Amino acid sequence: MLPPPPPPVSEDYPAWWDEVWASPLDVRRRIFCNRSLNMAHIKAGFAIGFDMDYTLSQYRPETFEVLAYNLTINKLIHNFDYPKELLDFEFDFRYMMRGLIIDKKRGNILKMDRHKYVKVAFHGFRKLTREERLNTYAHARERTEFDEPDYALIDTLFSLAEAHLFMQIIELMESKPGIMPPNKTFADIYRDVRAAVDLCHRDGSLKRSVAENPAKYIHEDPRLPKLLEELRASGRKLFLATNSLWDYTHVVMNFLLAGRTGADKNFEWLEYFDVVITGCGKPEFFIKKKALFEVHTETGMLCNTDGGTPMVPIGEEDLPAPGFMSSAPGGLGEHEAGAQCRVFQGGFYQDLHKMLDISSGGEVLYVGDHIYGDILRSKKTLGWRTMLVVPELETELEIQAASVGVGCELKTLRQQRDGLEDQIQRLEATIARSRAAGLLDGDPDEEDLEEVVANLREQRDKVRERHSALLQEHHERFHKVWGQLLKTGYQNSRFAHQVERFACLYTSHVSNLCFYSPDKSYRGRMDHMAHEEEPAFVEPPACPLPNPRRSQTADS
Ligand SMILES: Nc1nc2c(ncn2[C@@H]2O[C@H](COP(=O)(O)O)[C@@H](O)[C@H]2O)c(=O)[nH]1
Ligand SMILES: [Mg+2]
């Protein structure tokens, strides 16, 4: 049966209604589910929150990250006394990927699997040999957890430039000894790079450029305004909770929701939300009580509140502006359509719950891009439901779709390799036991048995080689250096493991929510344990070799 024809586009339907019929949904537009979430069950009083940077606002790496990288180099040279040779560096924004780990002390960058087993390691741009890698990380006397302070996670897209720069400086140091300021350890270099990046985000140099020309640095997403409108019309309360401060948030949100820049900016975008919290300092926002200030949107001035309730300064009879510090005591009351919402800075998640009349964490869905900053604490501590935005997923899905056959071939080769290996090991053990029991003494078939084992080994080696080459080729299709984002070898990468553990939902772009009903019931996929991958039970063949145990029993 063909699907029914699309209904005519009318004012009753959202403008993107036609896309509903683009079924089955393009895999790049899908929202994937780790933990079931039925949006229809959590309607009244339910709130949906958004992070801003790299969630609603997708930066263009070729301009934004390049700018961050160049500014960092300038700061390293001028503020940290680094050599001018850094000016010769070029940033390849495709080189790094999220989920990698910096070993600060050794100056290495690592990719590991979900068991924290290091599968790929580089020192500068030199790949560590298998032996070096195993000696450093697998055979170490103490198990390392690869956490701060000795390791740093590259877990946001903001960190890609600093990780690349760190590698380049290590490479420069190794190729030109004495070029760096004296006595700098690898860990010092990491600290300096981190401090220089931090400065770019704090001293306005990066944000000023974005404010001057947002279109150069931020991708437009024309579906966003409709999405927010639709979600609000479905009865959910919406909030924005960003670590960016008010002035920058105002620039980015004006551009994203209204295409407004410079003097053309206005406050209309605040109508999409019930409350906006800027400078909220996630993840501490989820853990630690901090003062909540109300932002006077016209001037950026901050005023004290008691958990959102205005606190009028002594002697100040007139409040700074009409609407500012409305007398709502904590709860925001009904936020009428077309009214601008209040804007705060700082605070604690409990302030937000009170304002939105949220009684339990399960009534909040928060959409963010940062596993640690947005997702992990909010889920583990507060029980918020979470959706992780992984823009890299779009390309991963494209390549994965184009290599379905390779996936099947790899699986077959792995099964063949494991089967052969198992056969070899069982044969070897049986031969050894038979020999020890004297069962093969003078047996003319002994040589044949050795030949069988040698043949099996040869077959196994061929299959193993083919499997390794194909797996490598497969990974290189995703990324020449680091391979597939969500896999390491054939296991889930550490990043994939975190996505699976902490994100109830994940998708490539926040606007993919447009392709689903606001009442969608997201269902988790079926779990698979190792034994469930086995085919139907097969009666094992009778063992053709002498069975030492049986013979011994018979003799005794
Ligand atoms: N001071 C620093 N700020 C940073 C750094 N990396 C990113 N950022 C800023 O954080 C917010 C992220 O906002 P959110 O909407 O994702 O919560 C944004 O303003 C970035 O500029 C850093 O290393 N240091
Ligand atoms: Mg973010």
Coordinates of C-alpha atoms and ligand atoms in Angstrom, one line a residue:
M1 CA 0.0 0.0 0.0
L2 CA 1.2 3.4 -0.9
P3 CA 1.1 6.0 1.9
P4 CA -1.8 8.4 1.5
P5 CA -1.1 11.6 -0.4
P6 CA 0.0 14.5 1.6
P7 CA -2.8 16.8 2.8
P8 CA -2.8 20.2 1.3
V9 CA -0.7 22.8 3.0
S10 CA -3.1 25.0 4.9
E11 CA -2.8 27.4 7.7
D12 CA -3.9 24.7 10.1
Y13 CA -0.6 22.8 9.5
P14 CA 2.9 23.9 10.2
A15 CA 4.7 25.2 7.1
W16 CA 6.9 22.2 7.0
W17 CA 4.0 19.8 6.9
D18 CA 5.0 18.4 3.5
E19 CA 8.2 17.1 5.1
V20 CA 6.1 14.7 7.3
W21 CA 5.4 12.8 4.2
A22 CA 9.0 12.4 3.2
S23 CA 8.8 9.0 4.7
P24 CA 10.7 7.0 5.7
L25 CA 12.4 9.8 7.5
D26 CA 15.9 10.6 6.2
V27 CA 18.2 8.9 8.6
R28 CA 20.1 12.1 9.1
R29 CA 17.0 13.8 10.4
R30 CA 16.2 11.1 12.9
I31 CA 16.2 11.3 16.7
F32 CA 17.7 8.2 18.3
C33 CA 16.5 6.9 21.6
N34 CA 18.5 5.3 24.3
R35 CA 15.9 5.6 27.0
S36 CA 12.2 5.6 26.3
L37 CA 10.5 9.0 26.6
N38 CA 6.8 9.4 25.9
M39 CA 6.2 13.1 25.4
A40 CA 2.5 12.6 25.4
H41 CA 2.6 11.5 29.1
I42 CA 4.5 14.6 30.2
K43 CA 2.5 17.4 28.8
A44 CA 1.0 19.5 31.5
G45 CA 3.7 21.4 33.3
F46 CA 6.4 19.9 31.2
A47 CA 9.3 22.1 30.3
I48 CA 11.7 21.9 27.4
G49 CA 15.0 23.7 27.8
F50 CA 17.7 24.5 25.3
D51 CA 21.4 25.2 25.6
M52 CA 22.5 27.9 23.1
D53 CA 26.1 27.4 21.8
Y54 CA 26.5 24.4 19.6
T55 CA 22.9 23.4 20.3
L56 CA 20.6 26.1 18.9
S57 CA 23.6 27.9 17.4
Q58 CA 25.8 25.8 15.2
Y59 CA 29.0 27.6 14.5
R60 CA 30.8 27.4 11.2
P61 CA 34.2 25.7 12.0
E62 CA 35.9 27.2 8.9
T63 CA 35.4 30.7 10.3
F64 CA 34.5 30.4 14.0
E65 CA 37.0 27.8 15.0
V66 CA 39.7 29.2 12.7
L67 CA 39.2 32.6 14.4
A68 CA 39.4 31.0 17.9
Y69 CA 42.6 29.2 16.9
N70 CA 44.2 32.4 15.5
L71 CA 43.3 34.4 18.5
T72 CA 44.7 31.7 20.8
I73 CA 48.0 31.8 18.9
N74 CA 48.2 35.5 19.2
K75 CA 47.7 35.3 23.0
L76 CA 50.3 32.5 23.3
I77 CA 52.8 34.7 21.6
H78 CA 52.0 38.0 23.2
N79 CA 50.8 37.0 26.7
F80 CA 52.7 33.8 27.3
D81 CA 56.0 34.4 25.5
Y82 CA 55.6 31.6 22.9
P83 CA 57.8 31.7 19.8
K84 CA 56.7 33.5 16.6
E85 CA 57.0 30.2 14.7
L86 CA 53.5 29.5 15.9
L87 CA 52.3 32.0 13.3
D88 CA 53.3 29.5 10.6
F89 CA 50.8 27.0 12.0
E90 CA 47.7 26.3 10.0
F91 CA 44.5 25.0 11.6
D92 CA 42.9 22.0 9.9
F93 CA 39.5 22.1 11.5
R94 CA 38.8 18.6 10.2
Y95 CA 41.7 17.1 11.9
M96 CA 40.4 16.6 15.5
M97 CA 37.3 14.9 16.7
R98 CA 35.3 15.0 19.9
G99 CA 35.8 12.2 22.5
L100 CA 39.6 12.2 22.2
I101 CA 41.6 12.6 25.4
I102 CA 44.7 14.6 26.0
D103 CA 47.4 13.0 28.2
K104 CA 48.8 16.3 29.5
K105 CA 52.0 14.9 31.1
R106 CA 53.1 12.8 28.2
G107 CA 51.9 15.2 25.5
N108 CA 49.8 12.5 23.8
I109 CA 46.3 12.5 22.3
L110 CA 44.3 9.3 22.7
K111 CA 41.3 7.6 21.4
M112 CA 39.9 4.9 23.5
D113 CA 37.1 2.4 23.6
R114 CA 34.3 2.1 26.1
H115 CA 36.5 0.0 28.4
K116 CA 39.0 2.9 28.5
Y117 CA 41.4 0.8 26.5
V118 CA 43.6 3.1 24.4
K119 CA 43.3 2.1 20.8
V120 CA 45.0 5.0 19.0
A121 CA 47.7 7.3 20.4
F122 CA 49.7 10.2 18.9
H123 CA 52.6 12.2 20.3
G124 CA 52.5 15.4 18.3
F125 CA 51.8 14.0 14.8
R126 CA 53.7 10.8 15.4
K127 CA 51.6 7.7 15.9
L128 CA 52.7 5.5 18.8
T129 CA 53.6 2.0 17.8
R130 CA 51.4 -0.8 19.2
E131 CA 54.2 -1.7 21.6
E132 CA 54.7 1.9 22.8
R133 CA 50.9 2.3 23.3
L134 CA 50.5 -1.0 25.2
N135 CA 53.6 -0.3 27.4
T136 CA 52.4 3.2 28.2
Y137 CA 48.7 2.6 28.7
A138 CA 47.7 -1.1 28.8
H139 CA 50.6 -2.6 30.8
A140 CA 50.8 0.2 33.3
R141 CA 51.1 -1.0 36.9
E142 CA 48.1 1.1 38.1
R143 CA 44.8 1.3 36.3
T144 CA 44.2 4.8 35.2
E145 CA 40.8 6.4 34.9
F146 CA 42.0 9.0 32.3
D147 CA 40.4 11.8 34.3
E148 CA 41.5 15.3 35.3
P149 CA 44.0 16.6 36.4
D150 CA 46.4 14.6 34.3
Y151 CA 44.0 14.1 31.4
A152 CA 41.6 16.4 29.6
L153 CA 38.6 15.4 27.6
I154 CA 37.9 17.0 24.2
D155 CA 34.2 16.9 24.8
T156 CA 32.9 20.0 23.1
L157 CA 33.3 21.3 19.6
F158 CA 34.9 24.4 21.2
S159 CA 37.9 22.2 22.2
L160 CA 38.9 21.0 18.7
A161 CA 41.1 24.1 18.0
E162 CA 42.9 23.9 21.3
A163 CA 43.6 20.1 20.9
H164 CA 45.0 20.6 17.4
L165 CA 47.2 23.5 18.6
F166 CA 48.5 21.4 21.5
M167 CA 49.5 18.7 19.0
Q168 CA 51.2 21.2 16.8
I169 CA 53.2 22.7 19.6
I170 CA 54.3 19.3 20.9
E171 CA 55.4 18.5 17.3
L172 CA 57.3 21.8 17.1
M173 CA 59.0 21.1 20.5
E174 CA 60.1 17.7 19.4
S175 CA 61.4 18.7 16.0
K176 CA 63.1 21.9 17.2
P177 CA 64.5 21.4 20.7
G178 CA 65.1 24.6 22.6
I179 CA 62.5 26.6 20.6
M180 CA 60.1 26.9 23.5
P181 CA 60.6 29.0 26.7
P182 CA 62.9 26.9 28.9
N183 CA 61.7 24.2 31.3
K184 CA 58.3 23.9 29.8
T185 CA 56.7 20.5 30.4
F186 CA 54.0 19.1 28.2
A187 CA 51.6 19.8 31.0
D188 CA 52.7 23.4 31.1
I189 CA 52.0 23.7 27.4
Y190 CA 48.5 22.3 27.8
R191 CA 47.9 24.7 30.7
D192 CA 49.1 27.7 28.6
V193 CA 47.0 26.7 25.6
R194 CA 43.9 26.2 27.8
A195 CA 44.5 29.6 29.5
A196 CA 44.9 31.3 26.1
V197 CA 41.7 29.8 24.8
D198 CA 39.9 30.7 28.0
L199 CA 41.0 34.3 27.5
C200 CA 39.6 34.4 24.0
H201 CA 36.2 33.5 25.3
R202 CA 36.4 35.9 28.2
D203 CA 38.1 39.1 26.8
G204 CA 35.5 39.6 24.1
S205 CA 37.9 39.1 21.2
L206 CA 36.0 36.1 19.8
K207 CA 32.5 37.3 20.6
R208 CA 33.1 40.8 19.3
S209 CA 33.8 39.4 15.8
V210 CA 30.7 37.2 15.9
A211 CA 28.6 40.2 17.0
E212 CA 29.9 42.2 14.0
N213 CA 28.9 39.6 11.5
P214 CA 26.9 36.6 12.9
A215 CA 26.2 35.2 9.4
K216 CA 29.9 34.6 8.9
Y217 CA 30.2 32.5 12.0
I218 CA 26.9 30.9 12.6
H219 CA 24.8 28.6 10.4
E220 CA 21.3 29.8 9.8
D221 CA 18.6 27.3 10.8
P222 CA 15.3 28.5 9.4
R223 CA 13.3 25.8 11.1
L224 CA 14.1 27.0 14.6
P225 CA 11.5 29.7 15.1
K226 CA 8.7 27.4 13.9
L227 CA 10.0 24.6 16.1
L228 CA 9.9 26.8 19.2
E229 CA 6.5 28.1 18.3
E230 CA 5.1 24.6 17.8
L231 CA 6.5 23.3 21.0
R232 CA 5.1 26.2 23.0
A233 CA 1.7 25.8 21.3
S234 CA 1.7 22.2 22.4
G235 CA 1.5 23.4 26.0
R236 CA 5.1 23.0 27.0
K237 CA 7.1 25.7 28.8
L238 CA 10.3 26.6 27.1
F239 CA 13.5 27.9 28.6
L240 CA 17.0 28.8 27.5
A241 CA 19.8 28.0 29.8
T242 CA 23.2 29.0 28.5
N243 CA 26.6 29.7 29.9
S244 CA 26.9 32.7 27.6
L245 CA 26.2 36.1 29.1
W246 CA 23.3 38.3 28.2
D247 CA 25.0 40.6 25.7
Y248 CA 26.3 37.7 23.5
T249 CA 23.1 35.6 23.9
H250 CA 21.1 38.6 22.7
V251 CA 23.3 38.8 19.6
V252 CA 23.1 35.1 18.8
M253 CA 19.4 34.6 19.4
N254 CA 18.5 37.7 17.4
F255 CA 20.4 36.3 14.5
L256 CA 19.0 32.8 14.9
L257 CA 15.3 33.5 15.5
A258 CA 14.9 36.7 13.6
G259 CA 17.8 37.2 11.3
R260 CA 18.5 40.5 13.1
T261 CA 22.0 41.9 13.6
G262 CA 23.6 45.1 14.8
A263 CA 21.2 48.0 15.5
D264 CA 18.4 46.0 14.0
K265 CA 18.3 43.7 17.1
N266 CA 15.2 43.8 19.3
F267 CA 13.7 41.8 22.1
E268 CA 11.1 39.9 20.2
W269 CA 13.0 36.6 20.4
L270 CA 12.3 36.6 24.1
E271 CA 8.7 35.8 23.2
Y272 CA 9.6 32.3 22.3
F273 CA 10.6 31.4 25.8
D274 CA 9.1 31.4 29.3
V275 CA 12.3 32.1 31.0
V276 CA 15.9 32.7 29.9
I277 CA 18.9 32.1 32.1
T278 CA 22.2 33.4 30.9
G279 CA 25.6 32.9 32.5
C280 CA 24.2 30.0 34.3
G281 CA 27.5 28.3 34.8
K282 CA 26.6 24.7 34.0
P283 CA 27.4 22.1 35.3
E284 CA 27.6 23.9 38.7
F285 CA 24.1 25.2 38.0
F286 CA 22.9 21.7 38.6
I287 CA 24.9 21.1 41.8
K288 CA 25.6 24.3 43.7
K289 CA 23.4 27.1 45.0
K290 CA 24.4 30.5 43.6
A291 CA 22.8 33.9 43.6
L292 CA 20.2 34.6 40.9
F293 CA 20.2 38.0 39.3
E294 CA 17.6 39.5 37.0
V295 CA 19.0 41.1 33.9
H296 CA 17.8 44.4 32.8
T297 CA 17.7 43.6 29.1
E298 CA 18.0 47.2 27.8
T299 CA 21.1 48.0 29.8
G300 CA 22.5 44.6 30.8
M301 CA 22.4 45.7 34.4
L302 CA 22.0 43.0 37.0
C303 CA 19.6 43.3 39.9
N304 CA 19.4 41.1 43.0
T305 CA 16.6 38.6 43.4
D306 CA 15.6 36.1 46.0
G307 CA 15.3 33.0 43.8
G308 CA 13.6 35.1 41.1
T309 CA 11.6 37.4 43.5
P310 CA 12.7 41.0 43.0
M311 CA 14.6 42.6 45.8
V312 CA 14.3 46.3 45.6
P313 CA 17.3 48.2 46.8
I314 CA 16.8 50.6 49.8
G315 CA 15.9 54.0 48.6
E316 CA 15.1 52.9 45.1
E317 CA 11.4 53.7 44.7
D318 CA 11.2 53.3 41.0
L319 CA 12.2 50.1 39.4
P320 CA 14.6 50.5 36.4
A321 CA 12.1 49.8 33.6
P322 CA 8.5 48.8 33.2
G323 CA 8.2 45.0 33.1
F324 CA 11.6 44.6 34.6
M325 CA 11.6 42.8 37.9
S326 CA 7.9 42.0 37.6
S327 CA 6.4 41.3 41.0
A328 CA 5.8 37.6 40.3
P329 CA 7.0 35.9 43.5
G330 CA 9.2 33.1 42.3
G331 CA 6.7 31.4 39.9
L332 CA 6.5 33.2 36.6
G333 CA 2.7 32.8 36.4
E334 CA 1.1 32.4 33.0
H335 CA 3.4 33.7 30.3
E336 CA 1.1 35.2 27.7
A337 CA 1.8 34.7 24.0
G338 CA 3.5 37.7 22.6
A339 CA 4.9 38.8 26.0
Q340 CA 8.7 38.9 26.5
C341 CA 10.0 36.6 29.2
R342 CA 12.2 37.6 32.1
V343 CA 16.0 37.1 31.8
F344 CA 18.2 36.0 34.6
Q345 CA 21.9 35.4 35.3
G346 CA 23.4 32.7 37.4
G347 CA 21.2 30.9 40.0
F348 CA 20.5 27.2 40.7
Y349 CA 18.3 24.7 39.1
Q350 CA 15.8 24.9 42.0
D351 CA 15.2 28.6 41.0
L352 CA 14.3 27.4 37.5
H353 CA 12.1 24.6 38.8
K354 CA 10.2 27.1 41.0
M355 CA 9.8 29.6 38.2
L356 CA 8.5 27.0 35.8
D357 CA 6.4 25.2 38.5
I358 CA 8.3 22.0 38.0
S359 CA 7.9 19.5 40.8
S360 CA 10.3 16.7 39.6
G361 CA 13.3 16.4 37.3
G362 CA 11.3 14.0 35.1
E363 CA 9.2 17.0 33.9
V364 CA 12.1 18.6 32.1
L365 CA 13.7 17.7 28.7
Y366 CA 16.9 19.5 28.2
V367 CA 18.6 19.7 24.9
G368 CA 22.4 20.3 24.9
D369 CA 25.6 19.6 23.1
H370 CA 28.0 19.0 26.0
I371 CA 28.0 15.6 27.7
Y372 CA 29.5 17.0 31.0
G373 CA 28.2 20.6 31.0
D374 CA 24.6 19.9 29.8
I375 CA 23.8 16.2 30.0
L376 CA 25.6 14.2 32.7
R377 CA 24.8 16.2 35.8
S378 CA 21.3 17.2 34.8
K379 CA 20.4 13.6 34.2
K380 CA 22.3 12.0 37.1
T381 CA 21.6 14.6 39.8
L382 CA 18.3 16.0 38.8
G383 CA 16.7 13.3 36.8
W384 CA 16.1 15.6 33.8
R385 CA 15.4 13.9 30.6
T386 CA 18.1 14.7 28.1
M387 CA 18.7 15.1 24.4
L388 CA 22.3 15.4 23.1
V389 CA 23.0 17.3 19.8
V390 CA 25.8 15.6 17.9
P391 CA 26.2 17.5 14.6
E392 CA 29.0 15.1 13.5
L393 CA 26.4 12.4 13.5
E394 CA 25.1 13.6 10.1
T395 CA 28.3 12.7 8.3
E396 CA 28.7 9.5 10.3
L397 CA 25.2 8.4 9.2
E398 CA 25.9 9.2 5.6
I399 CA 29.1 7.1 5.5
Q400 CA 27.5 4.4 7.5
A401 CA 24.6 4.2 5.1
A402 CA 27.0 4.0 2.2
S403 CA 28.9 1.1 3.8
V404 CA 26.2 -1.3 5.0
G405 CA 27.8 -4.1 2.9
V406 CA 31.2 -3.5 4.6
G407 CA 29.6 -3.9 8.0
C408 CA 28.2 -7.3 7.0
E409 CA 31.5 -8.4 5.6
L410 CA 33.3 -7.3 8.7
K411 CA 30.9 -9.3 10.9
T412 CA 31.3 -12.4 8.8
L413 CA 35.1 -12.1 8.8
R414 CA 35.1 -11.6 12.5
Q415 CA 33.0 -14.7 13.0
Q416 CA 35.3 -16.7 10.7
R417 CA 38.4 -15.5 12.5
D418 CA 37.0 -16.3 15.9
G419 CA 35.7 -19.7 14.8
L420 CA 39.1 -20.7 13.3
E421 CA 40.9 -19.4 16.4
D422 CA 38.6 -21.4 18.6
Q423 CA 39.1 -24.5 16.6
I424 CA 42.9 -24.1 16.6
Q425 CA 43.0 -23.6 20.4
R426 CA 40.8 -26.6 21.1
L427 CA 42.8 -28.8 18.7
E428 CA 46.1 -27.6 20.3
A429 CA 44.8 -28.3 23.8
T430 CA 43.5 -31.7 22.8
I431 CA 46.8 -32.7 21.1
A432 CA 48.8 -31.5 24.1
R433 CA 46.6 -33.4 26.5
S434 CA 46.7 -36.6 24.3
R435 CA 50.5 -36.2 24.1
A436 CA 50.8 -35.9 27.9
A437 CA 48.7 -39.0 28.3
G438 CA 50.9 -40.9 25.9
L439 CA 47.9 -41.4 23.5
L440 CA 49.8 -40.2 20.5
D441 CA 53.0 -42.2 21.1
G442 CA 53.9 -43.8 17.8
D443 CA 50.6 -42.7 16.3
P444 CA 51.2 -42.3 12.5
D445 CA 48.4 -39.7 12.4
E446 CA 50.3 -37.3 14.7
E447 CA 51.9 -35.5 11.8
D448 CA 48.6 -35.1 10.0
L449 CA 47.2 -33.5 13.1
E450 CA 50.0 -30.9 13.1
E451 CA 49.3 -30.2 9.5
V452 CA 45.6 -29.7 10.2
V453 CA 46.6 -27.1 12.8
A454 CA 49.1 -25.4 10.5
N455 CA 46.4 -25.2 7.8
L456 CA 43.9 -23.7 10.2
R457 CA 46.5 -21.2 11.4
E458 CA 47.2 -20.1 7.8
Q459 CA 43.5 -19.7 7.1
R460 CA 43.0 -17.7 10.4
D461 CA 45.9 -15.4 9.5
K462 CA 44.5 -14.7 6.1
V463 CA 41.1 -13.9 7.5
R464 CA 42.6 -11.8 10.3
E465 CA 44.6 -9.8 7.8
R466 CA 41.7 -9.2 5.6
H467 CA 39.6 -8.2 8.6
S468 CA 42.2 -5.7 9.9
A469 CA 42.7 -4.2 6.5
L470 CA 38.9 -3.9 5.9
L471 CA 38.3 -2.5 9.4
Q472 CA 41.0 0.1 8.9
E473 CA 39.7 1.1 5.4
H474 CA 36.2 1.3 6.9
H475 CA 37.4 3.6 9.7
E476 CA 39.4 5.8 7.3
R477 CA 36.3 6.4 5.4
F478 CA 35.0 8.3 8.4
H479 CA 38.2 10.0 9.4
K480 CA 41.7 9.4 8.1
V481 CA 43.4 9.7 11.5
W482 CA 40.9 8.8 14.2
G483 CA 38.3 6.7 12.4
Q484 CA 34.6 6.5 13.2
L485 CA 33.5 8.9 16.0
L486 CA 31.3 6.4 17.7
K487 CA 33.4 3.3 17.3
T488 CA 37.0 2.3 18.2
G489 CA 37.9 -0.9 16.3
Y490 CA 34.6 -2.7 16.3
Q491 CA 33.6 -1.6 19.8
N492 CA 31.8 1.6 20.9
S493 CA 34.2 4.5 21.5
R494 CA 34.3 6.1 24.9
F495 CA 32.3 9.0 23.5
A496 CA 29.6 6.6 22.1
H497 CA 29.5 4.9 25.6
Q498 CA 28.8 8.3 27.2
V499 CA 26.2 9.2 24.7
E500 CA 24.5 5.8 25.4
R501 CA 24.7 6.2 29.2
F502 CA 23.7 9.8 29.6
A503 CA 21.6 11.0 26.7
C504 CA 18.0 9.7 26.6
L505 CA 17.8 10.9 23.0
Y506 CA 20.4 12.0 20.5
T507 CA 20.3 13.6 17.1
S508 CA 22.4 15.6 14.7
H509 CA 20.5 18.9 14.9
V510 CA 18.0 20.4 17.3
S511 CA 15.7 21.2 14.5
N512 CA 15.2 17.5 13.8
L513 CA 12.5 17.8 16.5
C514 CA 10.5 19.4 13.7
F515 CA 10.1 16.1 12.0
Y516 CA 8.4 14.5 15.0
S517 CA 5.1 15.2 16.7
P518 CA 5.5 17.1 20.0
D519 CA 3.7 14.2 21.5
K520 CA 6.0 11.6 20.1
S521 CA 6.6 8.5 22.1
Y522 CA 10.3 7.8 21.7
R523 CA 11.0 4.1 22.4
G524 CA 14.3 2.7 23.4
R525 CA 15.7 0.0 21.2
M526 CA 15.9 -3.6 22.2
D527 CA 19.0 -4.4 24.3
H528 CA 21.4 -7.1 23.1
M529 CA 23.6 -9.2 25.3
A530 CA 26.6 -11.1 23.8
H531 CA 24.8 -14.4 23.9
E532 CA 21.8 -13.1 22.0
E533 CA 23.9 -12.5 18.9
E534 CA 24.5 -16.3 18.5
P535 CA 22.6 -18.2 15.8
A536 CA 20.2 -21.0 16.7
F537 CA 21.5 -23.9 18.7
V538 CA 23.6 -26.3 16.7
E539 CA 24.6 -29.8 17.8
P540 CA 28.4 -29.8 18.0
P541 CA 30.1 -32.4 15.8
A542 CA 31.6 -35.4 17.4
C543 CA 35.3 -34.9 18.2
P544 CA 37.5 -36.9 15.8
L545 CA 40.5 -36.9 18.1
P546 CA 41.4 -39.3 20.9
N547 CA 39.8 -38.2 24.1
P548 CA 42.4 -38.6 26.9
R549 CA 39.9 -38.4 29.7
R550 CA 37.7 -41.1 28.4
S551 CA 40.7 -43.4 27.6
Q552 CA 42.2 -42.8 31.1
T553 CA 38.9 -43.8 32.7
A554 CA 38.6 -46.9 30.6
D555 CA 42.2 -48.0 31.6
S556 CA 41.9 -47.3 35.3
Ligands
LIG1 N1 35.7 31.2 29.6 C1 35.5 30.2 28.7 N2 34.3 30.1 28.0 C2 34.2 29.2 27.1 C3 35.2 28.2 26.8 N3 34.7 27.4 25.9 C4 33.5 27.8 25.6 N4 33.2 28.9 26.3 C5 31.9 29.6 26.3 O1 30.9 28.9 27.0 C6 29.7 29.3 26.5 C7 28.9 28.0 26.2 O2 27.6 28.3 26.2 P1 26.4 27.2 26.1 O3 25.3 27.9 25.5 O4 26.9 26.0 25.4 O5 26.1 26.9 27.6 C8 29.9 30.1 25.3 O6 29.7 31.5 25.6 C9 31.4 29.9 25.0 O7 32.0 31.0 24.4 C10 36.4 28.3 27.5 O8 37.4 27.6 27.3 N5 36.5 29.3 28.5
MG2 MG 26.6 24.4 24.3

